[in-house]
Amino acid sequence: MSGYWDPQIERMPVKDLQMLQLDRLKAMARYVYDHSEFYRQRFNEANVRPDDIKELSDVTKLPFTRKVDLRNTYPTGMFCLPKNWVVRYHVSSGTTGKPTVVGYTQGDIQTWTESLARALTSIGLGRADTVQVGYGYGLFTGGLGLHYGAERIGGAVVPTGTGNTERQIELMQDLESTAIACTPSYFLHMIEVAERMGISIRDDTKLKTGVFGAEPWSDETRKRIEEATGIKAYDIYGTSEISGPLCTECHMQQGIHMWADMFLIEIIDPATGEQVEDGERGELVVTTLNKWALPLIRYRIGDLTVKDSEPCECGRTHPRIMRILGRTDDMLIIRGINVFPSQVESVLMKIPEVASHYQIVVSRKGPLDVMKVRVELTESGFSDKIGDLMSLSKKIGKDLKSVLNIAAEVELVEPGVIPRSEGKAKRVIDNRKI
Ligand code: DLL
């Protein structure tokens, strides 16, 4: 059982939290309308004025915003304050089109840090901890975000960033890191490198906590990480647009607490834009309630999840979102069937012969889409008997079909063949777009 960073806020009765949210929503609607040409125009087009917000449900009167709006107003057209208020920029890599720029006032950085201080405390971290930050530092928000959060709770930070994995592991031993923050795929790679160095993370390091996110991962991968290393692996979520890494699960590991005094979250049906009930899967929409350089109103992140507004057993009253299935734009449509890479991962990670690395290759043969799953086997799962490999490949194909409702070709590969990643893993190669 861990304590709270800010018990008054974290355990605030839901009714009081909602009143606070309404006050902040009203103020935010007024603020963006008065400070930004972009928002004023959007509000006017939607025929809504700040004074129309009288209760929380009135949020649905406000227009949605999307990543494309940030791109179209590149670099700072959606900012609500002049440049001399901004103390930091981060920039997302633009895999498609222009990158997006986000900016923070001093207060925005503090709010971001506070959010992480609550989150890290909720997973039991504090002054006694040494937190190795293996997320990328620089334009990516992961490194600096976790760095500030861990310092705020009085932990000691080892700012390794990504890469130089052997050195990471040596430092983990020498500085007695008790927590690691990096992508889950990078940690899986670290486990392998440590093994090659003859080091067991379980027995030869002091590591007890992992703070893993920035990419979709599954409960099955969590189980594998926890079993292989003896650490507790927690999910951390955030996006650069809403600041960076922000919120985690608490020690109950039952969904990510989205701080309601900072964000108003909605889950909508991506097709209709209508809100869906708690428990139903839909697209996460976030309105920031106390972010000033770049506030976001009803921002459609594109991530699919499920909301649970019931207070958590840990005593925190803020709504939770369940493990992110993926971004709507990561969804593959194969012969008309929707497939998320995270579904493939869930199937594969249940099979003991399968290592933690895989790739999905989609191509087109004539008019037909073909999905091939390249599956890496563990040393012990790899057999030189062709019959064993054939029956394993058949089993994997059958398991995938039963979950995805689509036939996938399975290619088994030797240990070490699938490229490893230090940041976000690239699991999908879609040759149809080329
Ligand atoms: O990835 C911020 C971050 C850094 C989060 C470190 C957690 C830890 P972006 O690069 O803008 O920001 O990417 C955000 O990554 O919309 C999701 O699609 C995905 N994502 C982030 N965390 C998770 C997670 C950072 N825990 C995008 N599970 C988001 C699944 C995640 N997907």
PDB file of N, CA and C in Angstrom, residues 85-170:
ATOM      1  N   TRP A  85       5.968  33.995 -22.824  1.00  0.00           N
ATOM      2  CA  TRP A  85       5.474  33.196 -21.690  1.00  0.00           C
ATOM      3  C   TRP A  85       5.992  31.765 -21.748  1.00  0.00           C
ATOM      4  N   VAL A  86       6.464  31.372 -22.914  1.00  0.00           N
ATOM      5  CA  VAL A  86       6.816  29.964 -23.112  1.00  0.00           C
ATOM      6  C   VAL A  86       8.211  29.695 -22.563  1.00  0.00           C
ATOM      7  N   VAL A  87       8.333  28.634 -21.754  1.00  0.00           N
ATOM      8  CA  VAL A  87       9.668  28.296 -21.229  1.00  0.00           C
ATOM      9  C   VAL A  87      10.230  27.009 -21.844  1.00  0.00           C
ATOM     10  N   ARG A  88       9.409  26.280 -22.565  1.00  0.00           N
ATOM     11  CA  ARG A  88       9.916  25.022 -23.175  1.00  0.00           C
ATOM     12  C   ARG A  88       9.067  24.638 -24.372  1.00  0.00           C
ATOM     13  N   TYR A  89       9.714  24.055 -25.367  1.00  0.00           N
ATOM     14  CA  TYR A  89       8.993  23.426 -26.483  1.00  0.00           C
ATOM     15  C   TYR A  89       9.346  21.945 -26.520  1.00  0.00           C
ATOM     16  N   HIS A  90       8.414  21.122 -26.951  1.00  0.00           N
ATOM     17  CA  HIS A  90       8.733  19.767 -27.405  1.00  0.00           C
ATOM     18  C   HIS A  90       8.139  19.613 -28.798  1.00  0.00           C
ATOM     19  N   VAL A  91       8.700  18.713 -29.558  1.00  0.00           N
ATOM     20  CA  VAL A  91       8.244  18.548 -30.943  1.00  0.00           C
ATOM     21  C   VAL A  91       8.081  17.057 -31.208  1.00  0.00           C
ATOM     22  N   SER A  92       6.937  16.692 -31.756  1.00  0.00           N
ATOM     23  CA  SER A  92       6.735  15.270 -32.063  1.00  0.00           C
ATOM     24  C   SER A  92       7.284  15.009 -33.456  1.00  0.00           C
ATOM     25  N   SER A  93       7.833  13.809 -33.618  1.00  0.00           N
ATOM     26  CA  SER A  93       8.378  13.481 -34.934  1.00  0.00           C
ATOM     27  C   SER A  93       7.201  13.319 -35.884  1.00  0.00           C
ATOM     28  N   GLY A  94       7.285  13.920 -37.013  1.00  0.00           N
ATOM     29  CA  GLY A  94       6.155  13.833 -37.943  1.00  0.00           C
ATOM     30  C   GLY A  94       6.374  12.700 -38.921  1.00  0.00           C
ATOM     31  N   THR A  95       5.870  11.507 -38.560  1.00  0.00           N
ATOM     32  CA  THR A  95       6.045  10.396 -39.500  1.00  0.00           C
ATOM     33  C   THR A  95       5.198  10.643 -40.750  1.00  0.00           C
ATOM     34  N   THR A  96       4.026  11.232 -40.512  1.00  0.00           N
ATOM     35  CA  THR A  96       3.221  11.615 -41.673  1.00  0.00           C
ATOM     36  C   THR A  96       3.058  13.125 -41.614  1.00  0.00           C
ATOM     37  N   GLY A  97       3.544  13.791 -42.605  1.00  0.00           N
ATOM     38  CA  GLY A  97       3.352  15.241 -42.682  1.00  0.00           C
ATOM     39  C   GLY A  97       4.223  15.993 -41.708  1.00  0.00           C
ATOM     40  N   LYS A  98       3.777  17.201 -41.394  1.00  0.00           N
ATOM     41  CA  LYS A  98       4.559  18.103 -40.539  1.00  0.00           C
ATOM     42  C   LYS A  98       4.584  17.615 -39.100  1.00  0.00           C
ATOM     43  N   PRO A  99       5.661  17.928 -38.373  1.00  0.00           N
ATOM     44  CA  PRO A  99       5.654  17.596 -36.940  1.00  0.00           C
ATOM     45  C   PRO A  99       4.683  18.513 -36.198  1.00  0.00           C
ATOM     46  N   THR A 100       4.434  18.206 -34.920  1.00  0.00           N
ATOM     47  CA  THR A 100       3.623  19.123 -34.127  1.00  0.00           C
ATOM     48  C   THR A 100       4.468  19.673 -32.987  1.00  0.00           C
ATOM     49  N   VAL A 101       4.240  20.951 -32.717  1.00  0.00           N
ATOM     50  CA  VAL A 101       5.013  21.637 -31.693  1.00  0.00           C
ATOM     51  C   VAL A 101       4.105  21.873 -30.493  1.00  0.00           C
ATOM     52  N   VAL A 102       4.606  21.559 -29.297  1.00  0.00           N
ATOM     53  CA  VAL A 102       3.852  21.883 -28.087  1.00  0.00           C
ATOM     54  C   VAL A 102       4.709  22.796 -27.220  1.00  0.00           C
ATOM     55  N   GLY A 103       4.053  23.661 -26.443  1.00  0.00           N
ATOM     56  CA  GLY A 103       4.791  24.623 -25.637  1.00  0.00           C
ATOM     57  C   GLY A 103       4.202  24.719 -24.241  1.00  0.00           C
ATOM     58  N   TYR A 104       5.028  25.159 -23.295  1.00  0.00           N
ATOM     59  CA  TYR A 104       4.637  25.170 -21.882  1.00  0.00           C
ATOM     60  C   TYR A 104       5.040  26.488 -21.238  1.00  0.00           C
ATOM     61  N   THR A 105       4.181  26.982 -20.369  1.00  0.00           N
ATOM     62  CA  THR A 105       4.604  28.073 -19.479  1.00  0.00           C
ATOM     63  C   THR A 105       5.291  27.407 -18.274  1.00  0.00           C
ATOM     64  N   GLN A 106       5.879  28.249 -17.425  1.00  0.00           N
ATOM     65  CA  GLN A 106       6.477  27.713 -16.191  1.00  0.00           C
ATOM     66  C   GLN A 106       5.414  26.929 -15.401  1.00  0.00           C
ATOM     67  N   GLY A 107       4.211  27.502 -15.351  1.00  0.00           N
ATOM     68  CA  GLY A 107       3.118  26.848 -14.614  1.00  0.00           C
ATOM     69  C   GLY A 107       2.713  25.531 -15.257  1.00  0.00           C
ATOM     70  N   ASP A 108       2.728  25.483 -16.590  1.00  0.00           N
ATOM     71  CA  ASP A 108       2.362  24.233 -17.286  1.00  0.00           C
ATOM     72  C   ASP A 108       3.350  23.120 -16.942  1.00  0.00           C
ATOM     73  N   ILE A 109       4.627  23.497 -16.870  1.00  0.00           N
ATOM     74  CA  ILE A 109       5.649  22.486 -16.519  1.00  0.00           C
ATOM     75  C   ILE A 109       5.386  21.995 -15.093  1.00  0.00           C
ATOM     76  N   GLN A 110       5.002  22.934 -14.222  1.00  0.00           N
ATOM     77  CA  GLN A 110       4.728  22.533 -12.832  1.00  0.00           C
ATOM     78  C   GLN A 110       3.536  21.586 -12.743  1.00  0.00           C
ATOM     79  N   THR A 111       2.488  21.901 -13.503  1.00  0.00           N
ATOM     80  CA  THR A 111       1.294  21.043 -13.485  1.00  0.00           C
ATOM     81  C   THR A 111       1.641  19.640 -13.993  1.00  0.00           C
ATOM     82  N   TRP A 112       2.383  19.613 -15.086  1.00  0.00           N
ATOM     83  CA  TRP A 112       2.821  18.331 -15.674  1.00  0.00           C
ATOM     84  C   TRP A 112       3.604  17.525 -14.622  1.00  0.00           C
ATOM     85  N   THR A 113       4.530  18.205 -13.970  1.00  0.00           N
ATOM     86  CA  THR A 113       5.375  17.554 -12.973  1.00  0.00           C
ATOM     87  C   THR A 113       4.542  17.053 -11.799  1.00  0.00           C
ATOM     88  N   GLU A 114       3.563  17.858 -11.402  1.00  0.00           N
ATOM     89  CA  GLU A 114       2.677  17.497 -10.283  1.00  0.00           C
ATOM     90  C   GLU A 114       1.885  16.231 -10.626  1.00  0.00           C
ATOM     91  N   SER A 115       1.430  16.173 -11.872  1.00  0.00           N
ATOM     92  CA  SER A 115       0.664  15.014 -12.318  1.00  0.00           C
ATOM     93  C   SER A 115       1.512  13.750 -12.176  1.00  0.00           C
ATOM     94  N   LEU A 116       2.774  13.856 -12.585  1.00  0.00           N
ATOM     95  CA  LEU A 116       3.654  12.695 -12.490  1.00  0.00           C
ATOM     96  C   LEU A 116       4.049  12.397 -11.050  1.00  0.00           C
ATOM     97  N   ALA A 117       4.170  13.446 -10.238  1.00  0.00           N
ATOM     98  CA  ALA A 117       4.519  13.214  -8.827  1.00  0.00           C
ATOM     99  C   ALA A 117       3.418  12.387  -8.165  1.00  0.00           C
ATOM    100  N   ARG A 118       2.154  12.734  -8.454  1.00  0.00           N
ATOM    101  CA  ARG A 118       1.049  11.932  -7.906  1.00  0.00           C
ATOM    102  C   ARG A 118       1.139  10.502  -8.423  1.00  0.00           C
ATOM    103  N   ALA A 119       1.372  10.384  -9.746  1.00  0.00           N
ATOM    104  CA  ALA A 119       1.361   9.057 -10.372  1.00  0.00           C
ATOM    105  C   ALA A 119       2.489   8.189  -9.806  1.00  0.00           C
ATOM    106  N   LEU A 120       3.679   8.752  -9.739  1.00  0.00           N
ATOM    107  CA  LEU A 120       4.824   7.944  -9.281  1.00  0.00           C
ATOM    108  C   LEU A 120       4.655   7.561  -7.806  1.00  0.00           C
ATOM    109  N   THR A 121       4.062   8.475  -7.028  1.00  0.00           N
ATOM    110  CA  THR A 121       3.806   8.141  -5.619  1.00  0.00           C
ATOM    111  C   THR A 121       2.795   6.988  -5.537  1.00  0.00           C
ATOM    112  N   SER A 122       1.820   7.004  -6.445  1.00  0.00           N
ATOM    113  CA  SER A 122       0.766   5.974  -6.387  1.00  0.00           C
ATOM    114  C   SER A 122       1.309   4.580  -6.692  1.00  0.00           C
ATOM    115  N   ILE A 123       2.491   4.498  -7.316  1.00  0.00           N
ATOM    116  CA  ILE A 123       3.070   3.167  -7.541  1.00  0.00           C
ATOM    117  C   ILE A 123       4.184   2.884  -6.536  1.00  0.00           C
ATOM    118  N   GLY A 124       4.202   3.700  -5.496  1.00  0.00           N
ATOM    119  CA  GLY A 124       5.085   3.377  -4.378  1.00  0.00           C
ATOM    120  C   GLY A 124       6.476   3.973  -4.460  1.00  0.00           C
ATOM    121  N   LEU A 125       6.715   4.874  -5.419  1.00  0.00           N
ATOM    122  CA  LEU A 125       8.051   5.467  -5.503  1.00  0.00           C
ATOM    123  C   LEU A 125       8.137   6.703  -4.611  1.00  0.00           C
ATOM    124  N   GLY A 126       9.350   7.034  -4.184  1.00  0.00           N
ATOM    125  CA  GLY A 126       9.542   8.198  -3.309  1.00  0.00           C
ATOM    126  C   GLY A 126      11.012   8.505  -3.128  1.00  0.00           C
ATOM    127  N   ARG A 127      11.312   9.153  -2.028  1.00  0.00           N
ATOM    128  CA  ARG A 127      12.681   9.644  -1.766  1.00  0.00           C
ATOM    129  C   ARG A 127      13.735   8.540  -1.786  1.00  0.00           C
ATOM    130  N   ALA A 128      13.304   7.351  -1.389  1.00  0.00           N
ATOM    131  CA  ALA A 128      14.283   6.268  -1.260  1.00  0.00           C
ATOM    132  C   ALA A 128      14.679   5.696  -2.618  1.00  0.00           C
ATOM    133  N   ASP A 129      13.999   6.162  -3.676  1.00  0.00           N
ATOM    134  CA  ASP A 129      14.204   5.490  -4.967  1.00  0.00           C
ATOM    135  C   ASP A 129      15.219   6.168  -5.874  1.00  0.00           C
ATOM    136  N   THR A 130      15.858   5.333  -6.661  1.00  0.00           N
ATOM    137  CA  THR A 130      16.726   5.824  -7.729  1.00  0.00           C
ATOM    138  C   THR A 130      16.056   5.423  -9.034  1.00  0.00           C
ATOM    139  N   VAL A 131      15.691   6.438  -9.798  1.00  0.00           N
ATOM    140  CA  VAL A 131      14.878   6.192 -10.993  1.00  0.00           C
ATOM    141  C   VAL A 131      15.745   6.378 -12.238  1.00  0.00           C
ATOM    142  N   GLN A 132      15.926   5.316 -12.966  1.00  0.00           N
ATOM    143  CA  GLN A 132      16.699   5.393 -14.203  1.00  0.00           C
ATOM    144  C   GLN A 132      15.736   5.759 -15.330  1.00  0.00           C
ATOM    145  N   VAL A 133      16.012   6.870 -15.981  1.00  0.00           N
ATOM    146  CA  VAL A 133      15.090   7.315 -17.033  1.00  0.00           C
ATOM    147  C   VAL A 133      15.675   6.923 -18.394  1.00  0.00           C
ATOM    148  N   GLY A 134      15.094   5.876 -18.950  1.00  0.00           N
ATOM    149  CA  GLY A 134      15.564   5.348 -20.230  1.00  0.00           C
ATOM    150  C   GLY A 134      14.641   5.727 -21.380  1.00  0.00           C
ATOM    151  N   TYR A 135      13.829   6.749 -21.190  1.00  0.00           N
ATOM    152  CA  TYR A 135      13.084   7.326 -22.322  1.00  0.00           C
ATOM    153  C   TYR A 135      13.999   8.352 -22.982  1.00  0.00           C
ATOM    154  N   GLY A 136      13.721   8.645 -24.255  1.00  0.00           N
ATOM    155  CA  GLY A 136      14.547   9.604 -24.972  1.00  0.00           C
ATOM    156  C   GLY A 136      14.433  11.005 -24.367  1.00  0.00           C
ATOM    157  N   TYR A 137      15.587  11.643 -24.210  1.00  0.00           N
ATOM    158  CA  TYR A 137      15.617  13.063 -23.803  1.00  0.00           C
ATOM    159  C   TYR A 137      15.663  13.885 -25.076  1.00  0.00           C
ATOM    160  N   GLY A 138      15.196  15.119 -25.004  1.00  0.00           N
ATOM    161  CA  GLY A 138      15.280  15.977 -26.185  1.00  0.00           C
ATOM    162  C   GLY A 138      13.899  16.389 -26.614  1.00  0.00           C
ATOM    163  N   LEU A 139      13.634  16.334 -27.902  1.00  0.00           N
ATOM    164  CA  LEU A 139      12.340  16.817 -28.392  1.00  0.00           C
ATOM    165  C   LEU A 139      11.195  15.928 -27.924  1.00  0.00           C
ATOM    166  N   PHE A 140      11.471  14.637 -27.694  1.00  0.00           N
ATOM    167  CA  PHE A 140      10.464  13.714 -27.156  1.00  0.00           C
ATOM    168  C   PHE A 140      10.204  14.071 -25.685  1.00  0.00           C
ATOM    169  N   THR A 141       8.935  13.941 -25.273  1.00  0.00           N
ATOM    170  CA  THR A 141       8.571  14.375 -23.920  1.00  0.00           C
ATOM    171  C   THR A 141       8.908  13.353 -22.824  1.00  0.00           C
ATOM    172  N   GLY A 142       9.199  12.106 -23.224  1.00  0.00           N
ATOM    173  CA  GLY A 142       9.348  11.033 -22.239  1.00  0.00           C
ATOM    174  C   GLY A 142      10.461  11.286 -21.220  1.00  0.00           C
ATOM    175  N   GLY A 143      11.658  11.581 -21.717  1.00  0.00           N
ATOM    176  CA  GLY A 143      12.821  11.721 -20.832  1.00  0.00           C
ATOM    177  C   GLY A 143      12.652  12.855 -19.835  1.00  0.00           C
ATOM    178  N   LEU A 144      12.478  14.064 -20.343  1.00  0.00           N
ATOM    179  CA  LEU A 144      12.392  15.216 -19.433  1.00  0.00           C
ATOM    180  C   LEU A 144      11.166  15.132 -18.532  1.00  0.00           C
ATOM    181  N   GLY A 145      10.066  14.600 -19.064  1.00  0.00           N
ATOM    182  CA  GLY A 145       8.846  14.477 -18.255  1.00  0.00           C
ATOM    183  C   GLY A 145       9.103  13.631 -17.019  1.00  0.00           C
ATOM    184  N   LEU A 146       9.575  12.407 -17.233  1.00  0.00           N
ATOM    185  CA  LEU A 146       9.832  11.511 -16.107  1.00  0.00           C
ATOM    186  C   LEU A 146      10.918  12.069 -15.195  1.00  0.00           C
ATOM    187  N   HIS A 147      11.891  12.741 -15.805  1.00  0.00           N
ATOM    188  CA  HIS A 147      13.000  13.307 -15.045  1.00  0.00           C
ATOM    189  C   HIS A 147      12.465  14.301 -13.989  1.00  0.00           C
ATOM    190  N   TYR A 148      11.647  15.234 -14.460  1.00  0.00           N
ATOM    191  CA  TYR A 148      11.107  16.232 -13.526  1.00  0.00           C
ATOM    192  C   TYR A 148      10.204  15.581 -12.473  1.00  0.00           C
ATOM    193  N   GLY A 149       9.388  14.616 -12.919  1.00  0.00           N
ATOM    194  CA  GLY A 149       8.456  13.959 -11.995  1.00  0.00           C
ATOM    195  C   GLY A 149       9.211  13.226 -10.898  1.00  0.00           C
ATOM    196  N   ALA A 150      10.251  12.484 -11.290  1.00  0.00           N
ATOM    197  CA  ALA A 150      10.987  11.685 -10.304  1.00  0.00           C
ATOM    198  C   ALA A 150      11.756  12.589  -9.343  1.00  0.00           C
ATOM    199  N   GLU A 151      12.302  13.698  -9.854  1.00  0.00           N
ATOM    200  CA  GLU A 151      12.997  14.632  -8.963  1.00  0.00           C
ATOM    201  C   GLU A 151      12.031  15.263  -7.966  1.00  0.00           C
ATOM    202  N   ARG A 152      10.824  15.556  -8.470  1.00  0.00           N
ATOM    203  CA  ARG A 152       9.831  16.227  -7.621  1.00  0.00           C
ATOM    204  C   ARG A 152       9.495  15.399  -6.374  1.00  0.00           C
ATOM    205  N   ILE A 153       9.452  14.072  -6.531  1.00  0.00           N
ATOM    206  CA  ILE A 153       9.116  13.235  -5.364  1.00  0.00           C
ATOM    207  C   ILE A 153      10.360  12.928  -4.532  1.00  0.00           C
ATOM    208  N   GLY A 154      11.455  13.558  -4.888  1.00  0.00           N
ATOM    209  CA  GLY A 154      12.666  13.404  -4.077  1.00  0.00           C
ATOM    210  C   GLY A 154      13.516  12.202  -4.445  1.00  0.00           C
ATOM    211  N   GLY A 155      13.145  11.524  -5.548  1.00  0.00           N
ATOM    212  CA  GLY A 155      13.964  10.398  -5.994  1.00  0.00           C
ATOM    213  C   GLY A 155      15.255  10.906  -6.627  1.00  0.00           C
ATOM    214  N   ALA A 156      16.208   9.999  -6.772  1.00  0.00           N
ATOM    215  CA  ALA A 156      17.437  10.360  -7.491  1.00  0.00           C
ATOM    216  C   ALA A 156      17.276   9.882  -8.928  1.00  0.00           C
ATOM    217  N   VAL A 157      17.564  10.760  -9.873  1.00  0.00           N
ATOM    218  CA  VAL A 157      17.376  10.384 -11.275  1.00  0.00           C
ATOM    219  C   VAL A 157      18.714   9.985 -11.897  1.00  0.00           C
ATOM    220  N   VAL A 158      18.687   8.889 -12.645  1.00  0.00           N
ATOM    221  CA  VAL A 158      19.837   8.545 -13.488  1.00  0.00           C
ATOM    222  C   VAL A 158      19.368   8.766 -14.932  1.00  0.00           C
ATOM    223  N   PRO A 159      19.791   9.889 -15.523  1.00  0.00           N
ATOM    224  CA  PRO A 159      19.206  10.262 -16.828  1.00  0.00           C
ATOM    225  C   PRO A 159      19.919   9.594 -18.005  1.00  0.00           C
ATOM    226  N   THR A 160      19.792   8.273 -18.111  1.00  0.00           N
ATOM    227  CA  THR A 160      20.532   7.560 -19.149  1.00  0.00           C
ATOM    228  C   THR A 160      20.008   7.829 -20.552  1.00  0.00           C
ATOM    229  N   GLY A 161      18.701   8.149 -20.675  1.00  0.00           N
ATOM    230  CA  GLY A 161      18.122   8.244 -22.019  1.00  0.00           C
ATOM    231  C   GLY A 161      18.149   6.872 -22.678  1.00  0.00           C
ATOM    232  N   THR A 162      17.947   6.848 -23.993  1.00  0.00           N
ATOM    233  CA  THR A 162      17.910   5.535 -24.659  1.00  0.00           C
ATOM    234  C   THR A 162      19.306   5.156 -25.151  1.00  0.00           C
ATOM    235  N   GLY A 163      19.461   3.884 -25.445  1.00  0.00           N
ATOM    236  CA  GLY A 163      20.690   3.429 -26.101  1.00  0.00           C
ATOM    237  C   GLY A 163      21.803   3.099 -25.136  1.00  0.00           C
ATOM    238  N   ASN A 164      22.921   2.642 -25.707  1.00  0.00           N
ATOM    239  CA  ASN A 164      24.074   2.247 -24.915  1.00  0.00           C
ATOM    240  C   ASN A 164      23.644   1.278 -23.799  1.00  0.00           C
ATOM    241  N   THR A 165      22.999   0.215 -24.226  1.00  0.00           N
ATOM    242  CA  THR A 165      22.261  -0.633 -23.299  1.00  0.00           C
ATOM    243  C   THR A 165      23.169  -1.305 -22.243  1.00  0.00           C
ATOM    244  N   GLU A 166      24.360  -1.711 -22.662  1.00  0.00           N
ATOM    245  CA  GLU A 166      25.243  -2.361 -21.679  1.00  0.00           C
ATOM    246  C   GLU A 166      25.604  -1.398 -20.556  1.00  0.00           C
ATOM    247  N   ARG A 167      25.872  -0.166 -20.952  1.00  0.00           N
ATOM    248  CA  ARG A 167      26.203   0.869 -19.957  1.00  0.00           C
ATOM    249  C   ARG A 167      25.012   1.102 -19.020  1.00  0.00           C
ATOM    250  N   GLN A 168      23.805   1.102 -19.608  1.00  0.00           N
ATOM    251  CA  GLN A 168      22.575   1.250 -18.803  1.00  0.00           C
ATOM    252  C   GLN A 168      22.547   0.202 -17.692  1.00  0.00           C
ATOM    253  N   ILE A 169      22.889  -1.028 -18.093  1.00  0.00           N
ATOM    254  CA  ILE A 169      22.765  -2.135 -17.143  1.00  0.00           C
ATOM    255  C   ILE A 169      23.857  -2.032 -16.073  1.00  0.00           C
ATOM    256  N   GLU A 170      25.048  -1.623 -16.500  1.00  0.00           N
ATOM    257  CA  GLU A 170      26.120  -1.427 -15.513  1.00  0.00           C
ATOM    258  C   GLU A 170      25.711  -0.358 -14.502  1.00  0.00           C
TER     259      GLU A 170
END
